[in-house]
Each structure stands twice: as structure tokens, then as C-alpha cells.
Amino acid sequence: MKKPILFLSLFFVLNSCVENDMLTLEAGEFPLGSWTVSDWQENGFTLERADPLPENTMGYVFRRNGKLVNRTYSGWCATPPVVMADFDGKWRLQGEVLILEMRFWGGTIFEEWKILGSDPQSVTIERLKSEVEFDT
């Protein structure tokens, strides 16, 4: 009987020492939800909440489990009429920086966004890093 109690005690002590990086966002808090690009600036853009994400509109869907949907051009040609497609990705929040890895028609995009300001309906983003890795 002493061994199970000792084991459980040791387990709880060690478990309490592990850093917990789990994100605890409230429902509706950025980045959770659907967002469309409403305004482009030189080093960033503004996102507006859009639930659900309108068809054939560029945007992002951030899910609580770190999964992301990147809705962007379906192919290399951006001549109207432009057709959009949904591509999978993932995201994580590190302080005020949102780190994204998302697929697109030609490969993978790696970006880092700094959140400059937000309210329940919009958020202003500065793009800190953007790298593209093309499929071969």
C-alpha cells in the first residue's frame, strides 16, 4: 500500500513542476474564430471578425486546438475571377506574437505576426516574418 501512495505523491510533485504552455483563451478572443483581411498596410493588415468566413473571401479560421484554415488563392493566377480554396495549417501564440505555419497551393508559408491592437471585432497585425517553402 505504501508504494502506490509514494508513486502517486511523486507523480503529482513532478507534474506540478512541469511548465504548462497550454493556451487558455476565452470564446471569441483573438485569434479564435473566423477573420477576413479588411485593410492592408505597408507592414501588416487589419482583420475583421466574420463568422462564418464568407465564400470566395481571403481569410483565416483559428480553432482552439491550434489548427488553422488559410483561405487564399486556389492557384498561382490571381487574375479575376479569383477562386479561393481552404488550406490547413497550425498556429500558436507566444506572448504578443502569433506563429503560423500554413499550406497554400505551392507549398508552406511560415509567418510571425505581432498583435498591435485588438477588440472583439477587429485586430491590427504587423507581419514580423514571412517565409515561403515551395514544394518540389
mmCIF file of C-alpha atoms in Angstrom:
data_model
loop_
_atom_site.group_PDB
_atom_site.id
_atom_site.type_symbol
_atom_site.label_atom_id
_atom_site.label_comp_id
_atom_site.label_asym_id
_atom_site.label_seq_id
_atom_site.Cartn_x
_atom_site.Cartn_y
_atom_site.Cartn_z
ATOM 1 C CA MET A 1 0.000 0.000 0.000
ATOM 2 C CA LYS A 2 2.909 2.356 0.685
ATOM 3 C CA LYS A 3 4.336 2.021 -2.831
ATOM 4 C CA PRO A 4 1.184 3.241 -4.678
ATOM 5 C CA ILE A 5 0.854 6.234 -2.345
ATOM 6 C CA LEU A 6 4.540 7.066 -2.742
ATOM 7 C CA PHE A 7 4.241 6.704 -6.528
ATOM 8 C CA LEU A 8 1.164 8.954 -6.701
ATOM 9 C CA SER A 9 2.793 11.562 -4.472
ATOM 10 C CA LEU A 10 5.904 11.584 -6.625
ATOM 11 C CA PHE A 11 3.799 11.814 -9.789
ATOM 12 C CA PHE A 12 1.864 14.844 -8.514
ATOM 13 C CA VAL A 13 5.024 16.609 -7.336
ATOM 14 C CA LEU A 14 6.774 16.106 -10.675
ATOM 15 C CA ASN A 15 3.660 17.025 -12.640
ATOM 16 C CA SER A 16 3.317 20.306 -10.742
ATOM 17 C CA CYS A 17 6.895 21.240 -11.718
ATOM 18 C CA VAL A 18 6.236 20.934 -15.453
ATOM 19 C CA GLU A 19 5.603 24.245 -17.227
ATOM 20 C CA ASN A 20 2.125 24.449 -18.684
ATOM 21 C CA ASP A 21 2.158 26.175 -22.086
ATOM 22 C CA MET A 22 -1.473 25.366 -22.792
ATOM 23 C CA LEU A 23 -3.311 28.387 -24.135
ATOM 24 C CA THR A 24 -6.404 29.386 -22.217
ATOM 25 C CA LEU A 25 -8.356 31.710 -24.470
ATOM 26 C CA GLU A 26 -11.922 32.688 -23.831
ATOM 27 C CA ALA A 27 -14.501 32.022 -26.547
ATOM 28 C CA GLY A 28 -14.420 34.871 -29.071
ATOM 29 C CA GLU A 29 -10.978 36.116 -28.017
ATOM 30 C CA PHE A 30 -8.445 36.701 -30.816
ATOM 31 C CA PRO A 31 -7.260 34.661 -32.594
ATOM 32 C CA LEU A 32 -10.126 32.198 -32.105
ATOM 33 C CA GLY A 33 -12.792 32.373 -34.797
ATOM 34 C CA SER A 34 -13.049 33.441 -38.430
ATOM 35 C CA TRP A 35 -11.296 36.565 -39.717
ATOM 36 C CA THR A 36 -11.154 38.316 -43.094
ATOM 37 C CA VAL A 37 -8.496 40.755 -44.269
ATOM 38 C CA SER A 38 -10.148 44.173 -44.332
ATOM 39 C CA ASP A 39 -7.223 46.548 -44.827
ATOM 40 C CA TRP A 40 -3.619 46.197 -45.977
ATOM 41 C CA GLN A 41 -0.830 48.413 -44.603
ATOM 42 C CA GLU A 42 2.841 48.535 -45.560
ATOM 43 C CA ASN A 43 3.999 46.051 -42.891
ATOM 44 C CA GLY A 44 0.747 44.396 -41.952
ATOM 45 C CA PHE A 45 -3.009 44.329 -42.166
ATOM 46 C CA THR A 46 -6.270 44.514 -40.261
ATOM 47 C CA LEU A 47 -8.511 41.520 -39.719
ATOM 48 C CA GLU A 48 -12.273 41.762 -39.156
ATOM 49 C CA ARG A 49 -14.311 39.060 -37.435
ATOM 50 C CA ALA A 50 -16.539 37.209 -39.911
ATOM 51 C CA ASP A 51 -18.450 34.231 -38.610
ATOM 52 C CA PRO A 52 -18.753 32.246 -40.771
ATOM 53 C CA LEU A 53 -15.978 33.108 -43.224
ATOM 54 C CA PRO A 54 -17.698 34.343 -46.429
ATOM 55 C CA GLU A 55 -17.232 32.187 -49.521
ATOM 56 C CA ASN A 56 -14.541 33.228 -52.001
ATOM 57 C CA THR A 57 -13.036 35.675 -49.491
ATOM 58 C CA MET A 58 -9.435 35.660 -48.263
ATOM 59 C CA GLY A 59 -9.233 34.955 -44.554
ATOM 60 C CA TYR A 60 -8.321 32.694 -41.656
ATOM 61 C CA VAL A 61 -10.129 30.370 -39.278
ATOM 62 C CA PHE A 62 -8.332 29.829 -35.969
ATOM 63 C CA ARG A 63 -9.506 26.835 -33.961
ATOM 64 C CA ARG A 64 -8.920 26.285 -30.244
ATOM 65 C CA ASN A 65 -6.759 23.166 -30.810
ATOM 66 C CA GLY A 66 -4.048 25.131 -32.665
ATOM 67 C CA LYS A 67 -5.445 24.189 -36.075
ATOM 68 C CA LEU A 68 -5.812 26.842 -38.753
ATOM 69 C CA VAL A 69 -7.602 27.187 -42.071
ATOM 70 C CA ASN A 70 -5.921 29.564 -44.513
ATOM 71 C CA ARG A 71 -8.379 30.647 -47.220
ATOM 72 C CA THR A 72 -6.368 32.064 -50.095
ATOM 73 C CA TYR A 73 -5.920 31.837 -53.868
ATOM 74 C CA SER A 74 -6.521 28.314 -55.159
ATOM 75 C CA GLY A 75 -3.678 28.577 -57.691
ATOM 76 C CA TRP A 76 -0.852 30.742 -58.950
ATOM 77 C CA CYS A 77 -3.056 33.010 -61.105
ATOM 78 C CA ALA A 78 -4.668 35.968 -59.336
ATOM 79 C CA THR A 79 -6.398 37.385 -62.408
ATOM 80 C CA PRO A 80 -10.154 37.847 -61.871
ATOM 81 C CA PRO A 81 -12.259 35.920 -61.412
ATOM 82 C CA VAL A 82 -10.157 34.682 -58.497
ATOM 83 C CA VAL A 83 -11.165 31.420 -56.869
ATOM 84 C CA MET A 84 -10.283 30.783 -53.229
ATOM 85 C CA ALA A 85 -9.529 27.465 -51.530
ATOM 86 C CA ASP A 86 -9.061 26.338 -47.924
ATOM 87 C CA PHE A 87 -5.640 25.070 -46.851
ATOM 88 C CA ASP A 88 -4.735 23.508 -43.485
ATOM 89 C CA GLY A 89 -2.250 24.958 -41.069
ATOM 90 C CA LYS A 90 -1.390 25.377 -37.433
ATOM 91 C CA TRP A 91 -0.837 28.279 -35.070
ATOM 92 C CA ARG A 92 0.471 29.071 -31.608
ATOM 93 C CA LEU A 93 0.616 32.199 -29.528
ATOM 94 C CA GLN A 94 3.918 33.210 -27.951
ATOM 95 C CA GLY A 95 3.310 36.355 -25.907
ATOM 96 C CA GLU A 96 2.098 39.001 -28.364
ATOM 97 C CA VAL A 97 3.444 37.073 -31.361
ATOM 98 C CA LEU A 98 1.297 34.660 -33.342
ATOM 99 C CA ILE A 99 3.355 31.961 -35.065
ATOM 100 C CA LEU A 100 1.744 30.392 -38.142
ATOM 101 C CA GLU A 101 2.566 27.506 -40.439
ATOM 102 C CA MET A 102 0.053 27.219 -43.268
ATOM 103 C CA ARG A 103 -0.229 25.439 -46.565
ATOM 104 C CA PHE A 104 -1.036 27.143 -49.852
ATOM 105 C CA TRP A 105 -1.289 25.899 -53.445
ATOM 106 C CA GLY A 106 2.501 25.821 -53.910
ATOM 107 C CA GLY A 107 3.933 24.834 -50.537
ATOM 108 C CA THR A 108 4.049 26.148 -46.984
ATOM 109 C CA ILE A 109 4.101 29.674 -45.550
ATOM 110 C CA PHE A 110 5.806 30.379 -42.205
ATOM 111 C CA GLU A 111 4.798 33.702 -40.645
ATOM 112 C CA GLU A 112 5.095 35.585 -37.381
ATOM 113 C CA TRP A 113 2.526 38.265 -36.592
ATOM 114 C CA LYS A 114 2.742 40.852 -33.832
ATOM 115 C CA ILE A 115 -0.635 41.836 -32.441
ATOM 116 C CA LEU A 116 -0.635 45.643 -32.312
ATOM 117 C CA GLY A 117 -4.168 46.045 -31.042
ATOM 118 C CA SER A 118 -7.439 44.186 -30.892
ATOM 119 C CA ASP A 119 -11.054 44.389 -29.866
ATOM 120 C CA PRO A 120 -13.795 41.761 -30.198
ATOM 121 C CA GLN A 121 -14.433 42.654 -33.873
ATOM 122 C CA SER A 122 -11.030 43.631 -35.318
ATOM 123 C CA VAL A 123 -7.316 43.199 -34.829
ATOM 124 C CA THR A 124 -4.316 45.048 -36.258
ATOM 125 C CA ILE A 125 -1.357 42.884 -37.232
ATOM 126 C CA GLU A 126 2.271 43.690 -38.032
ATOM 127 C CA ARG A 127 3.937 40.967 -40.086
ATOM 128 C CA LEU A 128 7.346 40.343 -38.477
ATOM 129 C CA LYS A 129 8.398 37.403 -40.621
ATOM 130 C CA SER A 130 7.158 35.703 -43.766
ATOM 131 C CA GLU A 131 8.963 32.802 -45.414
ATOM 132 C CA VAL A 132 7.743 30.548 -48.209
ATOM 133 C CA GLU A 133 8.878 26.998 -48.789
ATOM 134 C CA PHE A 134 7.803 25.722 -52.206
ATOM 135 C CA ASP A 135 7.008 22.076 -52.831
ATOM 136 C CA THR A 136 9.459 20.432 -55.159
#
